[in-house]
XYZ file of C-alpha atoms in Angstrom:
774
model
C 0.000 0.000 0.000
C 1.347 3.436 -0.935
C 0.948 6.104 1.763
C 2.105 9.028 -0.374
C 0.287 9.933 -3.567
C 2.557 12.672 -4.889
C 0.229 15.451 -3.700
C 2.156 16.593 -0.673
C 1.851 19.267 0.529
C -1.869 19.577 -0.060
C -4.348 22.437 0.361
C -4.674 21.418 4.004
C -1.074 22.491 4.568
C -1.691 26.020 3.279
C -1.774 29.074 5.511
C -5.328 30.384 5.607
C -6.238 33.700 7.277
C -9.737 35.201 7.214
C -8.733 38.705 8.290
C -6.374 41.380 7.015
C -2.736 40.777 7.978
C -1.652 43.883 9.847
C 2.008 43.179 10.733
C 5.031 42.548 8.557
C 6.178 39.628 10.746
C 2.798 37.896 10.236
C 2.832 38.456 6.471
C 2.754 35.756 3.825
C 6.415 35.062 2.958
C 7.547 34.514 -0.632
C 11.142 33.910 -1.623
C 13.614 32.350 -4.027
C 16.844 32.359 -2.048
C 18.034 35.761 -3.200
C 14.821 37.810 -3.214
C 12.135 37.906 -0.542
C 8.662 39.403 -0.315
C 6.201 39.756 2.574
C 2.562 40.251 1.558
C 0.329 41.983 4.122
C -2.161 44.775 4.660
C -5.889 45.482 4.464
C -6.176 46.461 0.806
C -5.744 50.165 1.501
C -2.958 49.510 0.902
C -1.826 45.933 0.355
C 1.912 45.872 1.026
C 4.749 43.909 -0.546
C 7.836 44.331 1.672
C 10.864 43.430 -0.434
C 14.352 42.207 0.340
C 17.435 40.967 -1.486
C 19.965 38.770 0.269
C 23.108 40.625 -0.730
C 21.986 44.166 0.173
C 24.393 45.074 2.947
C 26.088 48.109 4.374
C 29.489 46.502 4.974
C 31.336 49.537 6.353
C 33.334 48.350 9.387
C 32.805 49.920 12.768
C 35.945 51.960 13.568
C 36.651 49.861 16.663
C 37.328 46.671 14.689
C 40.095 48.487 12.792
C 41.842 49.547 15.990
C 45.207 47.961 16.847
C 43.754 46.823 20.170
C 41.098 44.666 18.496
C 43.022 41.410 19.009
C 42.662 38.138 20.877
C 45.892 38.860 22.722
C 44.500 42.126 24.085
C 41.186 40.493 24.942
C 42.997 37.852 27.018
C 44.966 40.479 28.910
C 41.876 42.542 29.699
C 40.066 39.419 30.942
C 42.974 38.470 33.176
C 43.072 41.994 34.619
C 39.300 42.015 35.088
C 38.798 45.243 33.130
C 35.134 44.937 32.224
C 34.642 48.514 31.029
C 37.627 48.390 28.708
C 36.566 45.006 27.363
C 33.137 46.377 26.561
C 34.503 49.551 25.008
C 36.950 47.782 22.724
C 34.887 44.772 21.688
C 31.193 45.192 22.428
C 29.567 48.564 23.056
C 29.780 49.818 19.494
C 27.612 46.963 18.233
C 24.521 48.621 19.699
C 25.566 52.181 18.793
C 27.209 52.156 15.378
C 24.530 51.412 12.750
C 26.851 49.505 10.444
C 27.681 46.911 9.244
C 24.088 45.777 8.733
C 21.693 43.969 6.448
C 19.501 46.439 4.510
C 15.841 46.288 3.476
C 15.119 46.791 -0.219
C 11.869 48.746 0.003
C 8.179 48.213 -0.484
C 5.412 48.126 -3.052
C 1.981 49.372 -1.983
C -1.167 48.504 -3.904
C -3.806 51.198 -3.457
C -7.273 50.605 -4.809
C -9.902 52.080 -2.534
C -11.206 51.610 0.979
C -9.905 49.130 3.565
C -11.289 45.631 3.254
C -14.543 44.860 5.018
C -13.912 41.172 4.462
C -10.637 39.558 3.481
C -9.507 35.989 2.947
C -5.797 35.252 2.553
C -4.224 31.965 1.518
C -0.575 31.024 1.104
C -0.465 28.136 -1.332
C 2.527 26.290 0.126
C 2.829 23.760 -2.667
C 2.945 26.432 -5.391
C 4.614 29.163 -3.284
C 1.898 31.651 -4.197
C -0.079 34.215 -2.185
C -3.817 34.449 -2.932
C -5.925 37.211 -1.381
C -9.589 38.066 -1.906
C -11.350 41.044 -0.341
C -14.446 43.179 -0.505
C -14.659 46.918 0.187
C -18.107 48.376 -0.409
C -19.188 47.347 -3.906
C -15.654 46.504 -4.957
C -14.343 42.944 -5.016
C -10.738 42.003 -5.715
C -8.676 38.866 -6.110
C -4.905 39.065 -6.018
C -2.290 36.422 -6.803
C 1.432 36.917 -6.317
C 4.581 34.823 -6.471
C 8.339 35.262 -6.650
C 9.632 33.164 -9.510
C 11.688 30.280 -8.172
C 14.443 30.668 -10.761
C 14.381 34.073 -12.472
C 14.144 36.254 -9.371
C 11.264 38.254 -10.855
C 8.124 38.911 -8.817
C 4.597 38.751 -10.243
C 1.334 40.344 -9.095
C -2.032 39.884 -10.769
C -5.173 41.725 -9.662
C -8.648 40.871 -10.877
C -11.885 42.563 -9.904
C -14.017 45.642 -10.129
C -11.196 47.971 -9.004
C -8.347 46.357 -10.976
C -8.211 49.065 -13.625
C -8.124 51.858 -11.022
C -5.571 50.238 -8.717
C -2.204 51.940 -8.367
C 1.021 50.209 -7.354
C 3.294 52.688 -5.591
C 7.005 52.266 -4.929
C 8.116 53.133 -1.394
C 11.810 53.485 -0.637
C 13.154 52.458 2.793
C 12.637 55.039 5.502
C 16.140 56.470 5.544
C 14.568 59.801 6.585
C 13.522 58.180 9.890
C 9.789 58.865 9.874
C 8.747 55.467 11.256
C 6.023 55.161 13.870
C 6.869 54.120 17.390
C 6.438 50.387 17.831
C 4.064 48.885 20.380
C 6.449 46.058 21.265
C 9.942 47.484 21.801
C 12.668 44.901 21.773
C 14.847 44.416 24.802
C 17.735 44.716 22.369
C 18.598 47.976 20.656
C 16.430 49.866 18.180
C 18.405 51.798 15.562
C 16.657 53.900 12.929
C 17.507 53.467 9.258
C 18.051 57.229 9.214
C 21.236 56.763 11.254
C 22.893 55.285 8.154
C 22.953 58.716 6.545
C 21.818 57.775 3.056
C 20.477 60.319 0.544
C 16.877 60.122 -0.623
C 15.929 57.709 -3.380
C 15.433 59.029 -6.924
C 12.206 58.006 -8.670
C 11.680 57.638 -12.413
C 9.313 56.246 -15.026
C 9.341 55.360 -18.710
C 6.139 54.230 -20.442
C 4.812 51.357 -18.338
C 7.999 50.918 -16.247
C 8.635 52.779 -12.986
C 11.476 52.540 -10.512
C 13.318 54.102 -7.647
C 17.102 54.235 -7.377
C 18.483 54.159 -3.839
C 22.041 55.476 -3.497
C 24.026 54.936 -0.310
C 27.172 56.525 1.073
C 29.416 53.482 0.629
C 29.295 52.615 -3.076
C 26.176 50.452 -3.134
C 23.267 51.442 -5.346
C 20.129 49.433 -5.831
C 16.695 49.807 -7.357
C 13.231 48.332 -7.405
C 11.791 48.266 -10.915
C 8.118 47.620 -11.756
C 6.444 47.065 -15.123
C 2.646 47.296 -15.440
C 0.095 46.110 -17.987
C -3.682 46.043 -18.019
C -4.597 42.768 -19.701
C -8.309 43.371 -19.864
C -10.638 45.860 -18.243
C -10.849 44.029 -14.934
C -7.354 42.534 -14.833
C -3.955 44.181 -14.290
C -0.525 42.593 -13.970
C 2.716 43.894 -12.510
C 6.210 42.457 -12.645
C 8.964 43.656 -10.317
C 12.662 43.060 -9.797
C 15.309 44.192 -7.326
C 18.564 45.173 -9.022
C 21.924 46.466 -7.735
C 25.074 47.929 -9.220
C 26.921 44.725 -8.360
C 24.865 43.063 -11.137
C 27.179 44.499 -13.802
C 27.253 47.272 -16.369
C 23.945 48.908 -17.275
C 22.372 47.071 -14.360
C 19.377 49.383 -14.084
C 18.616 49.257 -17.800
C 18.907 45.485 -17.736
C 16.387 45.345 -14.895
C 13.955 47.513 -16.851
C 14.220 45.235 -19.887
C 13.919 42.144 -17.698
C 10.657 43.263 -16.102
C 9.214 44.452 -19.422
C 10.068 41.147 -21.124
C 8.635 39.130 -18.213
C 5.439 41.178 -18.336
C 5.101 40.516 -22.052
C 5.508 36.747 -21.534
C 2.739 36.850 -18.934
C 1.761 35.669 -15.488
C 0.452 32.225 -16.450
C 3.520 31.149 -18.411
C 5.817 32.217 -15.585
C 3.632 30.448 -13.026
C 4.002 27.134 -14.864
C 7.800 27.127 -14.708
C 7.740 28.479 -11.139
C 5.475 25.714 -9.861
C 7.581 23.183 -11.764
C 10.576 24.074 -9.597
C 8.524 23.725 -6.417
C 7.019 20.406 -7.526
C 10.546 19.057 -7.862
C 11.440 20.466 -4.446
C 8.483 18.774 -2.769
C 9.344 15.419 -4.345
C 12.540 15.236 -2.309
C 10.841 14.114 0.927
C 7.452 13.820 2.613
C 5.835 12.919 5.931
C 2.378 12.013 7.201
C 1.489 12.055 10.894
C -1.603 11.447 13.024
C -0.858 14.864 14.547
C -1.739 17.111 11.620
C -0.540 20.354 13.238
C 2.952 18.886 13.572
C 2.822 17.636 10.006
C 1.712 21.047 8.746
C 4.501 22.866 10.569
C 7.088 20.536 9.029
C 5.847 21.398 5.538
C 5.676 25.093 6.367
C 9.227 25.041 7.734
C 10.500 23.319 4.605
C 8.638 25.934 2.587
C 10.479 28.665 4.492
C 13.766 26.859 3.931
C 13.199 26.479 0.190
C 12.235 30.143 0.006
C 15.306 31.561 1.697
C 18.180 29.160 0.992
C 19.239 28.369 -2.565
C 22.475 27.301 -4.173
C 24.077 30.318 -5.816
C 22.609 32.764 -3.279
C 23.857 33.830 0.165
C 22.777 31.483 2.970
C 20.257 32.503 5.594
C 21.318 35.279 7.930
C 19.140 35.789 11.000
C 15.986 36.713 9.059
C 16.680 34.981 5.758
C 15.345 37.043 2.840
C 12.706 38.851 4.919
C 14.320 41.908 6.476
C 12.171 43.798 8.986
C 9.875 46.457 7.513
C 9.464 48.918 10.379
C 11.853 51.790 9.731
C 14.594 50.204 11.837
C 17.652 48.096 11.293
C 16.693 44.416 11.492
C 17.032 42.618 14.845
C 20.756 42.202 15.625
C 21.415 43.881 12.235
C 20.322 40.740 10.385
C 23.849 39.344 10.570
C 25.426 35.896 10.582
C 25.729 34.510 14.133
C 27.902 31.390 14.496
C 27.336 30.782 18.198
C 24.042 29.019 17.388
C 21.979 30.708 14.677
C 23.565 29.690 11.385
C 24.244 26.187 12.646
C 20.646 25.531 13.735
C 19.365 26.976 10.453
C 21.225 24.214 8.635
C 20.539 21.281 10.955
C 17.581 19.734 9.182
C 18.117 20.041 5.422
C 20.224 16.913 4.924
C 17.705 14.515 6.422
C 14.933 16.367 4.566
C 16.935 15.638 1.394
C 17.203 19.236 0.213
C 20.876 19.037 -0.652
C 21.250 21.824 -3.177
C 19.400 24.344 -1.056
C 21.622 23.550 1.921
C 24.800 23.700 -0.139
C 24.342 27.478 -0.073
C 25.843 27.509 3.433
C 28.771 25.262 2.546
C 29.656 27.214 -0.582
C 29.472 30.461 1.391
C 31.836 29.202 4.096
C 34.220 27.714 1.549
C 34.377 30.923 -0.476
C 35.054 32.908 2.715
C 38.250 30.994 3.475
C 40.430 33.969 2.448
C 38.503 36.213 4.860
C 38.709 33.520 7.560
C 42.454 33.217 6.993
C 42.876 36.976 7.258
C 40.851 37.139 10.482
C 42.867 34.283 12.005
C 46.054 36.188 11.148
C 44.997 39.650 12.322
C 42.809 38.865 15.337
C 44.172 35.551 16.633
C 47.710 36.049 15.262
C 47.479 32.465 14.130
C 47.703 30.409 10.935
C 44.722 28.558 9.508
C 41.167 29.874 9.274
C 38.666 31.269 11.760
C 35.621 33.425 11.105
C 34.186 36.044 13.441
C 31.223 34.549 15.268
C 29.113 37.655 14.574
C 29.908 38.690 11.044
C 28.886 40.381 7.822
C 28.176 38.775 4.483
C 31.882 39.363 3.718
C 33.098 37.534 6.818
C 34.049 40.693 8.743
C 33.411 41.217 12.483
C 30.547 43.309 13.851
C 31.653 43.130 17.467
C 29.307 42.232 20.315
C 29.786 40.365 23.573
C 33.386 39.235 22.952
C 33.282 35.919 24.800
C 30.826 34.711 22.130
C 31.186 37.024 19.125
C 34.938 36.364 19.096
C 35.127 32.805 20.388
C 37.570 30.652 18.395
C 35.650 27.419 19.017
C 32.505 28.644 17.280
C 34.493 27.990 14.107
C 34.418 24.298 15.042
C 30.625 24.323 15.227
C 30.653 25.752 11.695
C 32.915 22.848 10.704
C 30.141 20.414 11.552
C 28.240 21.564 8.458
C 31.020 20.076 6.300
C 31.242 16.929 8.406
C 27.487 16.345 8.260
C 27.387 16.792 4.493
C 30.072 14.139 4.089
C 28.360 11.759 6.523
C 24.922 12.070 4.930
C 26.049 11.912 1.301
C 28.958 9.494 1.583
C 30.683 11.633 -1.050
C 34.334 10.678 -0.672
C 35.471 13.374 -3.082
C 33.785 15.974 -0.852
C 35.443 14.378 2.183
C 38.898 14.667 0.693
C 38.686 18.021 -1.071
C 36.347 20.008 1.181
C 35.413 18.486 4.551
C 38.892 17.367 5.599
C 40.499 20.527 4.238
C 38.079 22.849 6.038
C 38.361 21.002 9.356
C 42.146 20.778 9.030
C 42.544 24.508 8.341
C 40.235 25.342 11.249
C 42.200 23.023 13.543
C 45.437 24.718 12.514
C 44.178 27.994 13.976
C 42.632 26.527 17.128
C 45.620 24.286 17.835
C 47.880 27.353 17.719
C 45.869 28.861 20.597
C 45.997 25.832 22.903
C 48.456 25.916 25.796
C 49.413 23.125 28.222
C 48.317 23.443 31.830
C 50.189 22.241 34.911
C 48.749 18.771 34.313
C 49.992 18.764 30.728
C 46.464 18.961 29.323
C 45.751 21.451 26.564
C 43.536 24.437 27.267
C 42.484 27.691 25.699
C 43.850 30.808 27.431
C 40.274 32.039 28.075
C 37.031 30.127 27.850
C 33.267 30.764 27.747
C 29.947 29.068 27.124
C 27.281 30.879 25.064
C 25.579 32.779 26.548
C 26.163 31.899 30.200
C 26.427 35.054 32.393
C 25.720 37.264 29.369
C 28.556 39.822 28.968
C 29.699 39.981 32.605
C 33.175 39.093 33.854
C 31.742 35.865 35.280
C 31.190 34.748 31.672
C 34.925 34.094 31.379
C 34.997 30.579 32.766
C 37.792 28.433 34.109
C 39.346 26.618 31.192
C 37.946 24.774 29.565
C 34.193 25.159 29.496
C 32.330 22.051 28.418
C 31.228 24.011 25.357
C 34.780 24.727 24.247
C 36.033 21.326 25.240
C 33.257 19.313 23.610
C 33.881 21.158 20.351
C 37.649 20.661 20.597
C 37.265 16.945 21.299
C 34.783 16.634 18.452
C 37.093 18.393 15.980
C 40.185 16.330 16.638
C 38.242 13.056 16.857
C 36.607 13.746 13.494
C 39.956 14.693 11.950
C 41.483 11.480 13.270
C 38.653 9.474 11.698
C 38.815 11.339 8.388
C 42.593 11.002 8.152
C 42.299 7.267 8.695
C 39.684 6.961 5.944
C 41.905 8.954 3.583
C 45.038 6.961 4.389
C 46.820 9.950 5.980
C 48.446 7.915 8.749
C 50.901 10.520 10.067
C 48.189 13.119 10.256
C 45.900 10.629 11.978
C 48.533 10.118 14.660
C 48.943 13.890 15.074
C 45.200 14.445 15.555
C 45.005 11.472 17.939
C 47.829 12.957 20.011
C 46.049 16.301 20.349
C 42.824 14.524 21.312
C 44.634 12.503 23.986
C 45.981 15.724 25.509
C 42.555 17.337 25.912
C 40.771 17.055 29.290
C 37.595 15.036 29.711
C 34.262 16.832 29.952
C 33.189 17.999 33.410
C 30.362 15.941 34.945
C 28.634 15.881 38.319
C 25.307 14.551 39.593
C 23.516 17.196 37.501
C 25.000 15.734 34.328
C 27.184 17.904 32.160
C 28.530 20.939 33.969
C 29.220 24.351 32.447
C 32.912 24.155 33.379
C 35.041 22.117 35.808
C 34.095 24.361 38.731
C 30.581 25.454 37.775
C 27.316 23.638 37.211
C 24.303 25.242 35.564
C 22.356 26.765 38.448
C 19.578 28.715 36.737
C 17.311 28.474 33.731
C 19.183 29.472 30.577
C 18.306 29.749 26.898
C 21.478 28.223 25.413
C 22.257 24.575 26.192
C 25.917 25.097 25.354
C 27.095 22.853 28.167
C 25.234 19.920 26.565
C 26.782 20.185 23.092
C 28.261 16.693 23.390
C 24.735 15.239 23.573
C 23.311 17.232 20.680
C 24.278 18.316 18.086
C 27.772 16.831 18.364
C 26.484 13.418 19.482
C 29.886 12.417 20.836
C 28.035 11.005 23.843
C 25.652 8.220 22.820
C 22.581 7.066 24.728
C 22.775 3.466 23.505
C 26.535 2.992 23.798
C 27.079 2.632 27.546
C 25.308 2.900 30.874
C 27.609 5.750 31.864
C 26.718 7.849 28.821
C 23.035 7.066 29.264
C 23.211 8.260 32.871
C 24.938 11.525 31.915
C 22.297 12.286 29.287
C 19.439 11.453 31.652
C 20.941 13.591 34.430
C 21.570 16.546 32.116
C 18.005 16.555 30.802
C 16.530 16.072 34.288
C 18.551 19.024 35.564
C 17.254 21.249 32.745
C 13.732 20.212 33.693
C 14.342 21.168 37.323
C 15.700 24.589 36.381
C 12.626 25.315 34.274
C 11.880 27.344 31.172
C 11.771 30.849 32.618
C 14.788 32.099 30.682
C 14.381 30.109 27.497
C 14.004 31.564 24.006
C 12.104 29.932 21.163
C 15.057 27.958 19.851
C 15.548 26.477 23.346
C 12.333 24.493 22.874
C 13.577 23.119 19.548
C 16.903 22.146 21.064
C 15.262 20.571 24.099
C 13.046 18.502 21.807
C 16.195 17.265 20.075
C 17.725 16.333 23.445
C 14.617 14.308 24.289
C 14.936 12.385 21.018
C 18.267 11.073 22.346
C 16.313 9.373 25.136
C 13.645 8.113 22.759
C 11.138 10.298 24.639
C 8.644 11.193 21.934
C 6.045 12.595 24.312
C 8.427 15.224 25.701
C 9.853 16.044 22.268
C 6.366 16.643 20.880
C 5.354 18.710 23.914
C 8.236 21.131 23.450
C 7.682 21.454 19.725
C 4.016 22.234 20.363
C 4.970 24.949 22.837
C 7.300 26.507 20.297
C 4.843 26.442 17.410
C 1.814 27.540 19.436
C 3.263 30.306 21.591
C 6.546 31.448 20.055
C 5.839 31.446 16.330
C 3.883 33.993 14.338
C 0.737 32.853 12.486
C 2.889 32.663 9.341
C 5.316 30.305 11.075
C 8.127 32.788 11.765
C 10.046 32.032 14.957
C 9.707 35.175 17.103
C 12.127 34.171 19.890
C 9.862 35.125 22.775
C 6.542 34.217 24.377
C 4.968 37.226 22.664
C 1.464 36.002 23.515
C 2.405 36.205 27.211
C 1.089 32.731 27.834
C 3.442 32.139 30.747
C 5.852 29.921 28.830
C 8.987 32.017 29.422
C 9.752 35.478 30.795
C 10.825 36.751 27.346
C 7.820 38.553 25.847
C 9.467 40.262 22.884
C 9.088 39.169 19.240
C 12.279 39.666 17.191
C 12.061 37.391 14.162
C 14.847 34.900 13.418
C 14.793 31.553 11.624
C 16.982 29.148 13.597
C 14.160 28.017 15.897
C 12.079 26.960 12.888
C 14.780 24.853 11.266
C 15.915 23.282 14.534
C 12.311 22.270 15.251
C 12.061 20.516 11.876
C 15.290 18.721 12.713
C 13.940 17.534 16.066
C 10.757 16.269 14.417
C 12.804 14.351 11.868
C 14.920 12.868 14.665
C 11.697 11.562 16.211
C 11.034 9.641 12.991
C 14.507 8.535 11.911
C 17.957 8.436 13.464
C 20.991 7.218 11.542
C 23.926 8.394 13.632
C 26.693 5.914 14.369
C 25.953 3.935 11.231
C 22.693 2.469 12.562
C 19.293 3.208 10.992
C 16.714 3.518 13.776
C 13.120 3.829 12.595
C 10.553 5.787 14.616
C 12.911 5.919 17.624
C 11.135 8.723 19.514
C 7.472 9.008 18.602
C 4.514 9.390 20.982
C 2.351 6.344 21.609
C -0.648 7.793 19.766
C 1.470 8.366 16.636
C 2.507 4.726 16.700
C -1.105 3.657 17.192
C -2.198 5.605 14.123
C -0.244 5.907 10.870
C 3.108 7.655 10.844
C 5.250 7.654 7.730
C 8.137 9.434 6.079
C 9.560 9.189 2.600
C 13.031 9.733 1.177
C 14.640 10.927 4.381
C 18.405 10.944 3.953
C 20.462 8.732 6.208
C 24.203 8.543 6.710
C 26.308 7.095 3.929
C 24.103 8.175 1.038
C 20.957 6.123 1.614
C 17.376 7.378 1.287
C 14.984 5.821 3.774
C 11.185 5.523 3.633
C 9.050 3.825 6.276
C 5.449 3.369 7.434
C 4.214 2.474 10.918
C 0.539 1.578 11.339
C -1.402 0.448 14.411
C 1.710 0.171 16.508
C 3.685 -1.972 14.092
C 6.314 -1.206 11.493
C 4.662 -2.009 8.178
C 7.217 -1.356 5.456
C 10.721 0.051 4.949
C 12.445 1.038 1.735
C 16.118 1.848 1.236
C 17.475 3.513 -1.884
C 21.282 3.510 -2.154
C 22.946 6.470 -3.831
C 26.356 4.855 -3.271
C 27.795 1.406 -2.721
C 27.743 0.485 0.934
C 26.534 -1.738 3.735
C 23.685 -0.208 5.694
C 22.716 -1.398 9.167
C 19.136 -1.190 10.394
C 17.669 -1.930 13.808
C 14.887 -4.492 13.292
C 11.779 -2.713 14.579
C 9.398 -5.196 12.962
C 7.385 -7.416 15.290
C 8.861 -10.589 13.819
C 12.287 -11.916 12.944
C 11.169 -13.376 9.616
C 11.153 -10.702 6.899
C 10.546 -10.438 3.185
C 13.275 -8.553 1.356
C 12.699 -7.281 -2.157
C 15.693 -6.040 -4.130
C 15.170 -4.573 -7.577
C 12.108 -6.770 -8.168
C 13.552 -10.006 -6.678
C 12.213 -11.286 -3.322
C 13.708 -13.455 -0.603
C 12.958 -14.366 2.999
C 15.523 -13.524 5.683
C 15.815 -13.978 9.448
C 16.875 -11.262 11.904
C 15.947 -11.311 15.605
C 13.700 -8.452 16.714
C 15.823 -5.589 18.053
C 18.978 -6.860 16.370
C 20.941 -5.131 13.631
C 20.235 -6.157 10.068
C 23.099 -5.469 7.616
C 22.223 -4.968 3.960
C 24.945 -4.673 1.320
C 23.769 -2.466 -1.551
C 25.133 -1.171 -4.826
C 24.538 2.305 -6.127
C 20.986 2.526 -7.487
C 19.713 -0.523 -5.565
C 16.250 -0.264 -4.024
C 15.521 -2.655 -1.152
C 12.175 -2.946 0.625
C 11.434 -4.899 3.784
C 8.179 -6.148 5.280
C 7.033 -8.839 7.662
C 6.819 -12.332 6.200
C 3.114 -13.126 5.992
C 2.892 -15.517 3.060
C -0.477 -15.735 1.296
C -1.778 -19.209 0.464
C -0.437 -18.982 -3.048
C 3.006 -17.676 -2.087
C 4.721 -14.363 -1.929
C 3.504 -11.647 -4.265
C 5.380 -8.553 -5.336
C 6.000 -5.951 -2.646
C 4.430 -2.537 -3.058
C 6.476 0.648 -3.449
C 6.928 3.567 -1.081
C 8.237 5.824 -3.817
C 5.017 7.471 -4.902
C 5.434 11.050 -3.670
């Protein structure tokens, strides 16, 4: 029996709102990796808030150019306890100087009459298209809009009694500073766009094409260009594009021609090729769950991922391609944070089988190696590579709390993106030419910083654990924090393993020697400690002390009683401390920790809390308990994306775990999911295998493995019997494997193997059915 019919996501997974959308962070998001659009408003006007991923003010803050902006100086100030000087040199300017920062592109406003008396809004998730219908007096309107998945051009079509009178106005960003005061001030800084000091935009028009050109004071120029055509009396179409002077010579003229040509080709033709891209995207993986809200959020999160991460475009910064539209710089300047945010944003894509979209992050990091090498040389006075942990699109530092924004071990967490790609694809060429190289160059820098202690063990000169004790002197922990140490042990263990696989025996011995000289992680009866002389004593948003459990997974629940006890104690201690100081992403991370225990009930509970109380109606992760439901004490709503993607990862870990070379099916699902029908299709496992499985009425029904590479894949037998039917490329056989034991299956590239319980019909074994329908 086939669970998936190729129609996922369906209309049921769409966003459906029966009122006007009145906030930009609740808008319908459209995107194609480089360009983003937020559709919202009440029809008077209807707004299209636009963004482009590479629009940045990259001017450095003067402080980062100062001779004192070095790791050596930071160490000395820490040792002398000079908090004020530390803050002045490394941190304070982040919340004062308006640059570097991500920039908004501008806005389109559709004016056509009075505000809507009735409005119905739908985001078609499968087709990535916004559909809005409204009535105002005697006027009725229907609007459709999408951002083309491949061309970067945006389309708007309006039908109805006011279509011929509607006017689409271009609105430049509010660099004059006339924004309204917000009702929900952030606890972080608010900096007006006007502080950037840009001149006013210049507006122009030519026949049916209009535009504004926004100059800056640092060389960047960009424009929004719109072409308009009335098809028939009650139907008007617009095409828009965001262009910049980095696009080449005659960039503005090219944008005008591009929009005019796209308008001539028409909305319907463009929609066909656009939906074709998304149909291919949705064929990569699928799920079905008895808990439809959880299922819907997984599809919505993958929609957000496909909209804001594409190969050939910059990876997601904090807000992806949806910069805040409120007259202010985006939260935390919309930058790239490597002490959690970028890493969590790219946790889930491999298992969801969206390789190309996730490669955006890897390509970005790889291309920034020259900048990382320069920062290692100038800041750390070290060889190798190391990126600032709070950085611009060019890999330059923004400053911020120095114990985290300038932590050398955050580079190791970035390294895990390369390691995971190798593990999940089994691509040996990538291992040799990218993963090993990137980890090796990162280790070269970090190893240069390590110094032996009195016991001969290697330590960093200063240590921290994001974001324990915020930016106070107490945040500088006794070396080494479990955060730093777990990352160091992970890095050198992975390098040792990679070197062995690549036949680099001398290098393997070198990495093994460094690993042997690192201390063990600090543990007490509360589980993992923060550092050797400090346990976690209060609720905290960042589970940095528990990195070894997840995401590093260097401590394994099923490997030994000792490791199981540490994981259980660590999670129990977090429960005792409570959620008072958690942010949204904390709930995603906690759900992932529970999947290590196989605790599906607790994992689901925390994901529900996140999605119900800490996400906007459009799915955006808003960091805080903005509904004031009593979930945490953070009641703000700054939009970032890492909580969304980490939640999708935790949900996938409930359904499939493949770490350590073992495929574990439905390892952490609630009892009612198992009693119903839970299924996933084409999830990617380690080694380059795609896994599909169905569980019905408490029993595993079918499993299918599709090998992308030669290999032997091990699977924990979760069937209720030891006697199984194995079908390989149309040929069937009966095999025996005790329940709960490991079943090893040797496969060649392109092989498809399916497994089911052996229940022979009277006339023998018939052909097995396929799980490859979606």
